mmCIF file of C-alpha atoms in Angstrom:
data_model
loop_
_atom_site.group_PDB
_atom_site.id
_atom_site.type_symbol
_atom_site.label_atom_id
_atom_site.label_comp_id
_atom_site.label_asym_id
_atom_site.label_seq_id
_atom_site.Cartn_x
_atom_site.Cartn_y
_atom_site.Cartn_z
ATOM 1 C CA UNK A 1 3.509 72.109 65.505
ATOM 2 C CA UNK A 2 2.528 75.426 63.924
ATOM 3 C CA UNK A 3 -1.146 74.093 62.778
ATOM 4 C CA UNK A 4 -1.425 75.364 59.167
ATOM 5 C CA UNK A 5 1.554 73.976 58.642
ATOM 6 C CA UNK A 6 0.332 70.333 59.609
ATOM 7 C CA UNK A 7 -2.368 71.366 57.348
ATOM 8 C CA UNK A 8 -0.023 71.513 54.642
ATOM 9 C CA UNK A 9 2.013 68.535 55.739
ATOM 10 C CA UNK A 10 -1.500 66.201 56.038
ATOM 11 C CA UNK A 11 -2.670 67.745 52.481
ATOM 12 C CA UNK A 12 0.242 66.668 50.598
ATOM 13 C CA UNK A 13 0.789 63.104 52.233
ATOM 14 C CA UNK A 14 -2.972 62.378 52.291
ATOM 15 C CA UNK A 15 -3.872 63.421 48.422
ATOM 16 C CA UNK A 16 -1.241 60.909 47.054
ATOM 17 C CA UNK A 17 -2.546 58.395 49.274
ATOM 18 C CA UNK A 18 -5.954 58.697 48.153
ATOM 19 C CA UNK A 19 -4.563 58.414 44.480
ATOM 20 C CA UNK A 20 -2.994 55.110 45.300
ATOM 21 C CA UNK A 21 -6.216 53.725 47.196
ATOM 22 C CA UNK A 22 -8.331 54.899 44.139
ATOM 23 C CA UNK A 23 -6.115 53.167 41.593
ATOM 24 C CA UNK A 24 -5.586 50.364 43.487
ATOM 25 C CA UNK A 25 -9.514 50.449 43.219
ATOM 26 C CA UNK A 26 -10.465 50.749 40.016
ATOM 27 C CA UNK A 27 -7.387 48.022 39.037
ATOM 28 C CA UNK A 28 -8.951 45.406 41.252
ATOM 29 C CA UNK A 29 -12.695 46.114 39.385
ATOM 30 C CA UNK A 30 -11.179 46.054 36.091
ATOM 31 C CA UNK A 31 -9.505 42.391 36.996
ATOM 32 C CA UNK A 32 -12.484 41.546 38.362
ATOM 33 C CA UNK A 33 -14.354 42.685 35.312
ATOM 34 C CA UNK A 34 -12.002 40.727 33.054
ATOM 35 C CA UNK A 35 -12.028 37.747 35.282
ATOM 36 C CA UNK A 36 -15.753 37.864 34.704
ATOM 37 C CA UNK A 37 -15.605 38.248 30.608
ATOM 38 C CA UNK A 38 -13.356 35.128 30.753
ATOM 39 C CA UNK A 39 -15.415 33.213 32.648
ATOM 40 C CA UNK A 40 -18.774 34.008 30.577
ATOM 41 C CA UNK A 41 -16.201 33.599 27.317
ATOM 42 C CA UNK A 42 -15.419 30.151 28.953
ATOM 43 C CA UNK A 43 -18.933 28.970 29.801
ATOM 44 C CA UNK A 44 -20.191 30.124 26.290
ATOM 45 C CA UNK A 45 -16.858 28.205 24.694
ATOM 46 C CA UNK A 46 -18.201 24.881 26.744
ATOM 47 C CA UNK A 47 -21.719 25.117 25.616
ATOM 48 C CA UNK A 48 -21.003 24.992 22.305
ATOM 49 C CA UNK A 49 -18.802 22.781 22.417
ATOM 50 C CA UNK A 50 -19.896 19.038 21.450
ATOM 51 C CA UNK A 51 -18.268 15.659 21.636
ATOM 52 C CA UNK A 52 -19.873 12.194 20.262
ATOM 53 C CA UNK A 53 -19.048 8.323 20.297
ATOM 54 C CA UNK A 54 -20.431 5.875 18.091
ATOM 55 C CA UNK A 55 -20.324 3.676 14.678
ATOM 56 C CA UNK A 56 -19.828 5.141 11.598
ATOM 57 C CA UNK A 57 -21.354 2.358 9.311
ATOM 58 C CA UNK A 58 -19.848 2.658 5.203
ATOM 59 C CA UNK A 59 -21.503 0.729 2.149
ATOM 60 C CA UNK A 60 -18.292 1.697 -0.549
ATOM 61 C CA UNK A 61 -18.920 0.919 -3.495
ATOM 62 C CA UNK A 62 -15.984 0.837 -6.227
ATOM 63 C CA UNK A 63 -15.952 0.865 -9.919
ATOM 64 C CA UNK A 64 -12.934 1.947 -12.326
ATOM 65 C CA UNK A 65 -12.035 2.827 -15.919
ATOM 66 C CA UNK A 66 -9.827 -0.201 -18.034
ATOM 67 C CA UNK A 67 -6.115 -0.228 -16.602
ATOM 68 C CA UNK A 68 -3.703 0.999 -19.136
ATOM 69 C CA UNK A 69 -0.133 0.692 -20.006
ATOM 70 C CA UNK A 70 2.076 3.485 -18.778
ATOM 71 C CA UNK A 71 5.274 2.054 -19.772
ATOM 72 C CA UNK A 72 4.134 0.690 -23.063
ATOM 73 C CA UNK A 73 3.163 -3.042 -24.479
ATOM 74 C CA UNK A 74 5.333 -6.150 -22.829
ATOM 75 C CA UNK A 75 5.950 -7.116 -26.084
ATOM 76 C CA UNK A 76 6.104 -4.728 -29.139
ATOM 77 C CA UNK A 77 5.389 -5.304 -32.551
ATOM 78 C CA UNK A 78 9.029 -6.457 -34.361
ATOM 79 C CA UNK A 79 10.309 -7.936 -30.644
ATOM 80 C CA UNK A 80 9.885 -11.925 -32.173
ATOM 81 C CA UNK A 81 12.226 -10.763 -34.949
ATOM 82 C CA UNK A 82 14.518 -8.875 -33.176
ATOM 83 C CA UNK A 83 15.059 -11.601 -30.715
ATOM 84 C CA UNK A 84 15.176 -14.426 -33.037
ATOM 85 C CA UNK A 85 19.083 -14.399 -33.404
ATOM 86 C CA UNK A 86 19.194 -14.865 -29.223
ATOM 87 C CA UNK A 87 17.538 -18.449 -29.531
ATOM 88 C CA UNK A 88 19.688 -21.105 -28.035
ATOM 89 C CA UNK A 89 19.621 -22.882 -31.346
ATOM 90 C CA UNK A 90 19.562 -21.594 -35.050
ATOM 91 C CA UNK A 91 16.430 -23.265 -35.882
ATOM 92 C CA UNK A 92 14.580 -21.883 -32.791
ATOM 93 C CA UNK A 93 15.815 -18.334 -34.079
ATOM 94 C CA UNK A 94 14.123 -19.185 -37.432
ATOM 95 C CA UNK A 95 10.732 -20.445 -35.521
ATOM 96 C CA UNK A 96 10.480 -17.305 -33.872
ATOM 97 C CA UNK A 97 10.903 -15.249 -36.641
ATOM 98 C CA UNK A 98 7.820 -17.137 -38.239
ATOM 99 C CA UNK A 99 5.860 -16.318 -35.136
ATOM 100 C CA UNK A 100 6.782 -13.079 -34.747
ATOM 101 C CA UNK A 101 5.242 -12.404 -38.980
ATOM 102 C CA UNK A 102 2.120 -13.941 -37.399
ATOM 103 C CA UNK A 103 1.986 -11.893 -34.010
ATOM 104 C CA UNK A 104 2.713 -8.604 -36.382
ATOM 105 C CA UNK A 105 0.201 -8.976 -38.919
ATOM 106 C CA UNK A 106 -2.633 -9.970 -35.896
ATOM 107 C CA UNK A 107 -1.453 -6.654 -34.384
ATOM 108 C CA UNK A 108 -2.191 -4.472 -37.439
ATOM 109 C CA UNK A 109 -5.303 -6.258 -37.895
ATOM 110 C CA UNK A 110 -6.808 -4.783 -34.642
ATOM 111 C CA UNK A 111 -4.735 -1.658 -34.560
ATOM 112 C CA UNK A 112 -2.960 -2.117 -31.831
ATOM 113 C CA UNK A 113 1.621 -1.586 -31.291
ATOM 114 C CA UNK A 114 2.186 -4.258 -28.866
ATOM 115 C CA UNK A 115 0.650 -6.905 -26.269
ATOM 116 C CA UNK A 116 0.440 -5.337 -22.207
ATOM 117 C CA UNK A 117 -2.595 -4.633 -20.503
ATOM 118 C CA UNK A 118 -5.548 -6.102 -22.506
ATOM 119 C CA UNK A 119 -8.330 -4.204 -23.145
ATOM 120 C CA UNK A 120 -11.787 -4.337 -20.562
ATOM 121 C CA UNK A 121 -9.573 -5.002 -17.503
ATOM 122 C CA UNK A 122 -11.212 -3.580 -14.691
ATOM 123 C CA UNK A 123 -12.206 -3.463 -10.898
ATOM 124 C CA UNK A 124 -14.905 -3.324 -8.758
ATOM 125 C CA UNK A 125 -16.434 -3.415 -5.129
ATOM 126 C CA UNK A 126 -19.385 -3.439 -2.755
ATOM 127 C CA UNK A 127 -18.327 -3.522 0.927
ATOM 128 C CA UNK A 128 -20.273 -2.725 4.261
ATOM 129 C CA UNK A 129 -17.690 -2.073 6.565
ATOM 130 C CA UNK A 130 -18.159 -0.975 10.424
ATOM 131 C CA UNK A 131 -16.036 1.120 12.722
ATOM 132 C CA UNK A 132 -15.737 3.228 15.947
ATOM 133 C CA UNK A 133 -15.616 7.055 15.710
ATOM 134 C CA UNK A 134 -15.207 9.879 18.100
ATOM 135 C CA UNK A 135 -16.201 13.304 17.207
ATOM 136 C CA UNK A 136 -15.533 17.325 17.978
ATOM 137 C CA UNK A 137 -18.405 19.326 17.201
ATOM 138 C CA UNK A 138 -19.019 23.206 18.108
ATOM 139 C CA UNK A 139 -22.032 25.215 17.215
ATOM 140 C CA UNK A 140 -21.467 28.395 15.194
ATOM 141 C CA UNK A 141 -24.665 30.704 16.483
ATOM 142 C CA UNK A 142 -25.993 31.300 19.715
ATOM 143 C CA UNK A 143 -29.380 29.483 18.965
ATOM 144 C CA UNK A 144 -27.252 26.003 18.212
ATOM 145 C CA UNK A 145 -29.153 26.228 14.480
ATOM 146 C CA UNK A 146 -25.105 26.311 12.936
ATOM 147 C CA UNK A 147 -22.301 23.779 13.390
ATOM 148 C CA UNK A 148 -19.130 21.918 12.719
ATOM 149 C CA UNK A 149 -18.116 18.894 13.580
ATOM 150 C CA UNK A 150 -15.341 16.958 12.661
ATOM 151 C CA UNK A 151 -13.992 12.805 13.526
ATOM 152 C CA UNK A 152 -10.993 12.948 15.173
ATOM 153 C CA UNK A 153 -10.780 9.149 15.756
ATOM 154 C CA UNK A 154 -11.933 6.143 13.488
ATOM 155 C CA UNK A 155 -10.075 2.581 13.117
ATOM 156 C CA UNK A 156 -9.685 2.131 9.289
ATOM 157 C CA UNK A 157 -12.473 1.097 6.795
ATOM 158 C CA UNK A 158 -10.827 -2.444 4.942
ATOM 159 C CA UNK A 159 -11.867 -3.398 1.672
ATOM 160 C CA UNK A 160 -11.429 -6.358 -0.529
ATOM 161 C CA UNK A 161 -11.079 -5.331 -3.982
ATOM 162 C CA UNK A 162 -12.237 -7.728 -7.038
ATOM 163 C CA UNK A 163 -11.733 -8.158 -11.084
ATOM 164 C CA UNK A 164 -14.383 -7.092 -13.831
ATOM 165 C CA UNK A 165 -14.485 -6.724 -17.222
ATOM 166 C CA UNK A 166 -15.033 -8.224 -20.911
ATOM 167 C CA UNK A 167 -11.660 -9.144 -23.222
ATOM 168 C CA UNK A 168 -11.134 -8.627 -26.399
ATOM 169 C CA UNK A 169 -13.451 -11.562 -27.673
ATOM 170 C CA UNK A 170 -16.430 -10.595 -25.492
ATOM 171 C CA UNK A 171 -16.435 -12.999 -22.641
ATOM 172 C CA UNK A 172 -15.773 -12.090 -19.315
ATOM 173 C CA UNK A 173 -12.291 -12.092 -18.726
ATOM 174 C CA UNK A 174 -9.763 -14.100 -16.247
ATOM 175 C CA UNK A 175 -10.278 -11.627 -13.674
ATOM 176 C CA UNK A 176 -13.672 -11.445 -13.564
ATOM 177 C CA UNK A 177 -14.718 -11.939 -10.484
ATOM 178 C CA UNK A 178 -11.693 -12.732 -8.611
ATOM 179 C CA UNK A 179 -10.553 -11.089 -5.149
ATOM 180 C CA UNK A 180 -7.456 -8.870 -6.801
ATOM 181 C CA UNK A 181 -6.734 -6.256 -3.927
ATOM 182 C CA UNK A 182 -6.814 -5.334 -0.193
ATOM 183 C CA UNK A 183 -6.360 -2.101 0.840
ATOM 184 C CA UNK A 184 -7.438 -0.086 4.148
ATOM 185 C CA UNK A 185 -9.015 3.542 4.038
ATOM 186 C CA UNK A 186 -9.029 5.925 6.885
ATOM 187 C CA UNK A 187 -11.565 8.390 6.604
ATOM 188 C CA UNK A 188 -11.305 11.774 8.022
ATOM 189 C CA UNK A 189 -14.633 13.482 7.601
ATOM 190 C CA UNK A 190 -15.480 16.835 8.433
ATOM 191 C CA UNK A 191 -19.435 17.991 8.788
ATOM 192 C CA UNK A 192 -20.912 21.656 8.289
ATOM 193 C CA UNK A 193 -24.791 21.358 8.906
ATOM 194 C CA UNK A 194 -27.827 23.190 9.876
ATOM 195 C CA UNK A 195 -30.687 22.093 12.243
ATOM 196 C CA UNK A 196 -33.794 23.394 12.042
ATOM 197 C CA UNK A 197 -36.072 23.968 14.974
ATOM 198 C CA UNK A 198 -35.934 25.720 18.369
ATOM 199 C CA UNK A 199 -32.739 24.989 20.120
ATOM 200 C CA UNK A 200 -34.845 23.906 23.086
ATOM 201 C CA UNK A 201 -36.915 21.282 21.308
ATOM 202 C CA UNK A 202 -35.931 17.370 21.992
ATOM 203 C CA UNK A 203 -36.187 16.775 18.274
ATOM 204 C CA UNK A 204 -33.983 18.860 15.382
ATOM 205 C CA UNK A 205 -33.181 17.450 12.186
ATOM 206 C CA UNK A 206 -30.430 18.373 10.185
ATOM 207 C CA UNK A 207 -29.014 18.547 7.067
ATOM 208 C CA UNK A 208 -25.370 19.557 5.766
ATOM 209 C CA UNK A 209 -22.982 18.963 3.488
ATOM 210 C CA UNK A 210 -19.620 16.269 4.099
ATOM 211 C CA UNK A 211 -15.858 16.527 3.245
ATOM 212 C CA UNK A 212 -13.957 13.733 3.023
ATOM 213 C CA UNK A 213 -10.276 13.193 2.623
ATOM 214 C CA UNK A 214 -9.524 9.388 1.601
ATOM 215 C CA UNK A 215 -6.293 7.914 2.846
ATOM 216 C CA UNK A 216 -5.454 4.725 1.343
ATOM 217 C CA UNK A 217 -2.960 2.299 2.807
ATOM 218 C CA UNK A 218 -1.779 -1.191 2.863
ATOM 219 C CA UNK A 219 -2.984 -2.006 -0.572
ATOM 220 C CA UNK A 220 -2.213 -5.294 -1.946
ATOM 221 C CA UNK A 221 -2.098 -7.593 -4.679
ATOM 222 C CA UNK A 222 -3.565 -10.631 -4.466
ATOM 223 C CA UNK A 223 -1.687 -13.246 -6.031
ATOM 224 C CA UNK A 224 -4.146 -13.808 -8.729
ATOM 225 C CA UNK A 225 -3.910 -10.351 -10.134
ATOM 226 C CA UNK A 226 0.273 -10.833 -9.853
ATOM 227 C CA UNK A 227 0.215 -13.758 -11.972
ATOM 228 C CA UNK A 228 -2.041 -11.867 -14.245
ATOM 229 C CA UNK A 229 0.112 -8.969 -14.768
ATOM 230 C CA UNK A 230 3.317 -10.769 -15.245
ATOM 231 C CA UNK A 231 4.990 -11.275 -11.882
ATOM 232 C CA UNK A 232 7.219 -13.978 -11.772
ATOM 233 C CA UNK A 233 6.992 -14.677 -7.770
ATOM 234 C CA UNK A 234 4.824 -13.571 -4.934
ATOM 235 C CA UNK A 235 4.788 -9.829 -4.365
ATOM 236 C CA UNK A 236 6.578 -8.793 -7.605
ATOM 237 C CA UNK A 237 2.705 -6.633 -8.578
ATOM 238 C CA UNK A 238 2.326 -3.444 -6.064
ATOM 239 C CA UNK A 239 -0.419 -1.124 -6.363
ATOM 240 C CA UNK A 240 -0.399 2.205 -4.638
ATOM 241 C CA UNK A 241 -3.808 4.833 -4.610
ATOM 242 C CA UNK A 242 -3.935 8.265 -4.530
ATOM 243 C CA UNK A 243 -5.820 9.784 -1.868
ATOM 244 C CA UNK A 244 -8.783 11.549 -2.595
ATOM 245 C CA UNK A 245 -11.231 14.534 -1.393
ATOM 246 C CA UNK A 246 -14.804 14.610 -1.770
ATOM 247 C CA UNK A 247 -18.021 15.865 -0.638
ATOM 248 C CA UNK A 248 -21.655 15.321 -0.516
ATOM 249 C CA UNK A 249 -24.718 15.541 0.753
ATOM 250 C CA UNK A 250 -25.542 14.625 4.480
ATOM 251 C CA UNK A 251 -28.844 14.517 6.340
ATOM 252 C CA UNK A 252 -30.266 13.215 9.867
ATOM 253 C CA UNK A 253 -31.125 14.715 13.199
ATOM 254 C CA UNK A 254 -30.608 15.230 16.566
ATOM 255 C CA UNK A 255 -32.398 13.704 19.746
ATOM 256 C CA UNK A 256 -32.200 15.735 23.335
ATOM 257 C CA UNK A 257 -32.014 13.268 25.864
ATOM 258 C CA UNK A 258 -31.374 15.869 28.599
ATOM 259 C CA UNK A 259 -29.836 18.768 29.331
ATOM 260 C CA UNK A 260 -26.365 17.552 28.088
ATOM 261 C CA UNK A 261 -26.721 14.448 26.178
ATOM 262 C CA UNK A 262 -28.738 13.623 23.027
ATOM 263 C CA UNK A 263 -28.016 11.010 20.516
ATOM 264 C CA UNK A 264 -27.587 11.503 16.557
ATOM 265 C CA UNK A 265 -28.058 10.039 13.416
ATOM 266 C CA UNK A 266 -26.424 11.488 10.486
ATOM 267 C CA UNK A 267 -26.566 9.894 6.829
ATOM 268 C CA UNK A 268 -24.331 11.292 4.151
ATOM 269 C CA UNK A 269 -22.744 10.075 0.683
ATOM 270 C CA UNK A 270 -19.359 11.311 -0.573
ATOM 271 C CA UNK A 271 -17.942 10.239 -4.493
ATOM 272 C CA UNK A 272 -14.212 10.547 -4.352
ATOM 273 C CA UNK A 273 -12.299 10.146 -7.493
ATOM 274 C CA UNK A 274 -8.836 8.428 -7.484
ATOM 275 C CA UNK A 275 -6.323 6.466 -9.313
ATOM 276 C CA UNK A 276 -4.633 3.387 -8.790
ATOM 277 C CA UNK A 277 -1.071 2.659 -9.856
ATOM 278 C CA UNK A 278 -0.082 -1.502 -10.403
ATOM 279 C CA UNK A 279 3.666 -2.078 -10.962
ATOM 280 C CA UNK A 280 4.808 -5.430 -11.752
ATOM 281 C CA UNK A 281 8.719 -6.132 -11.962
ATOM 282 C CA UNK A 282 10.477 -9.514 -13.046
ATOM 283 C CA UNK A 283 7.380 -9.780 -16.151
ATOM 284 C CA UNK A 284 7.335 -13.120 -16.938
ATOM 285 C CA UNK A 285 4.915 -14.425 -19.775
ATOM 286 C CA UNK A 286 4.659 -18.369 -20.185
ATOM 287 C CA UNK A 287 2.751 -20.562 -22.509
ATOM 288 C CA UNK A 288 0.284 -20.895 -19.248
ATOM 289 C CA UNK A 289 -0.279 -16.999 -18.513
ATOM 290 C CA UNK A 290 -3.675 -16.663 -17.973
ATOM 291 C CA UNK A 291 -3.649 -12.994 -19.119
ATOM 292 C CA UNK A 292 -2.816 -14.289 -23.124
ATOM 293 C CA UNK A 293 -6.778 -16.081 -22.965
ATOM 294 C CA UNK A 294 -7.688 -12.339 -23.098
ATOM 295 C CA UNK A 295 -6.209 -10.533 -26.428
ATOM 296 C CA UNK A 296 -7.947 -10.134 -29.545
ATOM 297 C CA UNK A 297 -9.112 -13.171 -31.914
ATOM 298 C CA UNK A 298 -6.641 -12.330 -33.954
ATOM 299 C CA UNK A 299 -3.526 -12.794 -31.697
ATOM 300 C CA UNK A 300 -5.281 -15.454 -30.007
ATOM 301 C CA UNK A 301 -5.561 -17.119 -33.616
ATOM 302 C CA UNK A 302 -1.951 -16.015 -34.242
ATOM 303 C CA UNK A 303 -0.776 -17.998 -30.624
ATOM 304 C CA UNK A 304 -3.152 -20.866 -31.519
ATOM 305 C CA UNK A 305 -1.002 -21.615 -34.533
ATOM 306 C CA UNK A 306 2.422 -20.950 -33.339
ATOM 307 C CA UNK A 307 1.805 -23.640 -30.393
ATOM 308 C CA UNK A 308 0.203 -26.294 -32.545
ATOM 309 C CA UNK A 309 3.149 -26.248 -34.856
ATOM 310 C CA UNK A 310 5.854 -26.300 -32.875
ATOM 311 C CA UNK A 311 4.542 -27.916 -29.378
ATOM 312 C CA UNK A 312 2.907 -30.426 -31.849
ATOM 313 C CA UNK A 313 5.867 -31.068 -33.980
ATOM 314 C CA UNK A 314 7.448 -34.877 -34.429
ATOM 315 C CA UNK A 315 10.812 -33.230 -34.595
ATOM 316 C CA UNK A 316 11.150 -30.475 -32.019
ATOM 317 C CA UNK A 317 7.774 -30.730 -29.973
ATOM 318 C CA UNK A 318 9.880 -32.802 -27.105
ATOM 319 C CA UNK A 319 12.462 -29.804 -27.344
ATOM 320 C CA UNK A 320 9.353 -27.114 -26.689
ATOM 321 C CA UNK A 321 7.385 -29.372 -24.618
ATOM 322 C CA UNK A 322 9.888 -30.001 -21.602
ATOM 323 C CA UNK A 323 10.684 -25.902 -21.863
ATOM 324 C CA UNK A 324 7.161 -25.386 -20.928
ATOM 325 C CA UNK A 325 6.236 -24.580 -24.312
ATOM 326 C CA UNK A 326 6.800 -22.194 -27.292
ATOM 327 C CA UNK A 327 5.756 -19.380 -26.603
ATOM 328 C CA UNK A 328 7.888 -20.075 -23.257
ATOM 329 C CA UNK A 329 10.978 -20.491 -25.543
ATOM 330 C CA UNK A 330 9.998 -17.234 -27.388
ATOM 331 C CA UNK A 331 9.105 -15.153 -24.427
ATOM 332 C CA UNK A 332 12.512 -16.143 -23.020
ATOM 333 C CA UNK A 333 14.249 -15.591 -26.559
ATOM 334 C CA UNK A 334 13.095 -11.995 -26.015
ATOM 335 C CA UNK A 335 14.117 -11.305 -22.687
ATOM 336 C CA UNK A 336 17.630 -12.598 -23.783
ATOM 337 C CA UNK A 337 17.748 -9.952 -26.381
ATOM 338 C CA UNK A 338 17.022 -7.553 -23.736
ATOM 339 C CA UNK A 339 19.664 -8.450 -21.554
ATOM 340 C CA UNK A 340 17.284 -10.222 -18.797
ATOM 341 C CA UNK A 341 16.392 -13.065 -17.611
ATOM 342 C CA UNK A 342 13.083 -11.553 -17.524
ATOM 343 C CA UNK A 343 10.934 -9.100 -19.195
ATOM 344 C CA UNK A 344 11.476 -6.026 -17.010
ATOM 345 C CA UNK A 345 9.252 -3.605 -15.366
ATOM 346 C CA UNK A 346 5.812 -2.203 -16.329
ATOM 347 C CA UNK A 347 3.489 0.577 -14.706
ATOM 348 C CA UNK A 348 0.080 0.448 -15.249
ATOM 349 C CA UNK A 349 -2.712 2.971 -14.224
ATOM 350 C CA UNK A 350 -6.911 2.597 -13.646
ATOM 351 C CA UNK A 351 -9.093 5.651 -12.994
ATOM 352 C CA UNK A 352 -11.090 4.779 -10.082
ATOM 353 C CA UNK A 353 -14.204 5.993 -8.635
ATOM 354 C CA UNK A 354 -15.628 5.093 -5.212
ATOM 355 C CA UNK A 355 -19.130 5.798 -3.770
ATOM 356 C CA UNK A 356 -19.154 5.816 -0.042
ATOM 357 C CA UNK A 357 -22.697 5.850 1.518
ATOM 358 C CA UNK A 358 -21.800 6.519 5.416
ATOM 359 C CA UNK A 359 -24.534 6.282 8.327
ATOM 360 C CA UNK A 360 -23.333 7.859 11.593
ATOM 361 C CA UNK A 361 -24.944 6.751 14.978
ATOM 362 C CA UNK A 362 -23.636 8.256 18.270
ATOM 363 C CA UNK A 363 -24.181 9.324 21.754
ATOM 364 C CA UNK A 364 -23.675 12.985 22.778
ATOM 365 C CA UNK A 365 -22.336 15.362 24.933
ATOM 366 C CA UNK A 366 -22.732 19.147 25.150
ATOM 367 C CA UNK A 367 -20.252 20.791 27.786
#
């Protein structure tokens, strides 16, 4: 072969060659170059990453507003009167009417349009409560002084619920006192904090701020607080509460037990604001309700005399007495006029606030 033109052969086949070798080249450094930035991405990911296990220890501490009627009074100024011609007998019509003068004119005495929720009926708590947690923390800087750390797993916080409050004539009413709810809280908490120190130093303390988000669940009426609000068999009260969001202030610190493990201590407090919602179906009010002990002197006064004259009475008390009293008869007498055999359904709402003091111990892990 004529040399120059192998020359010319070799030149072209070679250069192209050369081109592919190169690229192939510089694609396997920049693989190798991203590989690398993955892997240092990765690592740095890990060591800022954080999980912990421990207790989160709560002291909740609950106190509300006075529930109030949504759906108005149980019984309204003019419903005696308007119910006296549904009496089984013409004469009972006629007592009721009587009453129902008294029951008005104790009504305007204290300004008020009916009888529901009496006044100073509130609720309140102090529970220490234990759980379990697990946590997912990452630091935010490269010196570990930043992070966040939120509690992806805690069993629910339970909490027994009880009555307070003064009635109308300035002693502590039925409720007082008395276990009135259950419910269950689950907790998820979210912490953005600071330490202070070198990030090499065994001991950092911290402080931060808390989020909360209260979710309530399973709440229920004891059967106290049904009987008190009307219901005429177990389970006819149900209370529901909102869930809530709060934050606070949180402080502790950290304690390097080596190069991956440390354990913590973090102690916040969170106020959440929420609102409970009690509705009682199939109202029933007797001559033994507990809840009528708790009206104004006036209506108690007004009660007072409509019992002793009738329950009393030589002529109809054995009438009254074996229907479980007047104001039985009455209460019944009204329902009637409703079309019931009861007096219906009625919402009631308390503004309630909860403190939650929360101590957080747990072992560590940095990856």
């Amino acid at each position: 072969m004529n040399r120059s033109v192998w020359l010319r052969t070799g030149a072209t086949v070679a250069l192209p060659l050369a081109m592919v070798l190169s690229g192939v080249s510089v694609r396997a450094e920049a693989v190798d170059e991203d590989a690398s930035f993955s892997l240092k991405l990765s690592h740095a990911l890990r060591e800022r990453t954080f999980m912990r296990a421990g207790v989160i220890y709560a002291n909740v501490k609950t106190t509300s507003g006075e529930a109030y009627d949504v759906t108005g009074p149980v019984i309204k100024k003019g419903d005696l009167q308007a119910a006296s011609s549904y009496a089984e007998f013409p004469i009972i019509g006629d007592h009721m009417s009587l009453s129902g003068d008294r029951l008005d004119e104790a009504l305007d005495k204290v300004g008020w349009t009916g009888l529901g929720a009496p006044s100073g009926v509130r609720a309140r708590s102090q529970s220490d409560i234990g759980t379990l947690a697990l946590s997912v923390g990452y630091y935010l800087t490269d010196d570990f002084t930043w992070m966040l750390e939120t509690y992806v797993l805690a069993a629910p916080l339970k909490s027994k619920i009880y009555g307070d409050g003064i009635n109308a004539t300035g002693k502590a009413n039925y409720i007082n006192g008395k276990h009135i709810l259950d419910t269950k809280l689950l907790p998820p908490t979210v912490l953005l904090g600071r330490y202070w120190g070198d990030k090499d130093a065994k001991f950092r303390p911290y402080t931060g701020v808390m989020a909360m988000y209260a979710i309530f669940f399973d709440t229920k009426a004891t059967q106290t607080l049904n009987a008190y609000m009307g219901g005429a068999s177990p389970g006819d009260t149900s209370v529901s509460v909102k869930n809530a969001f709060g934050l606070g202030p949180s402080l502790g610190f950290k304690y390097q037990l080596g190069d991956d493990w440390h354990v913590s201590l973090n102690v916040g407090s969170v106020k959440l604001k929420t609102q409970a919602t009690l509705t009682t179906r199939n109202t029933t009010i007797t001559t033994d309700s507990a809840v009528i002990n708790d009206y104004p002197q006036p209506v108690l006064d007004a009660i007072a005399a409509t019992k002793n004259l009738y329950d009393n009475s030589t002529v109809f008390g054995d009438y009254y007495r074996s229907q479980g009293g007047s104001v039985t008869v009455f209460m019944k007498g009204v329902a009637a006029s409703r079309g019931s055999d009861n007096l219906g359904t009625y919402v009631r709402k308390q503004d309630t606030t909860l403190t939650s003091t929360l101590m957080m111990l747990s072992v560590g892990r940095s990856f």
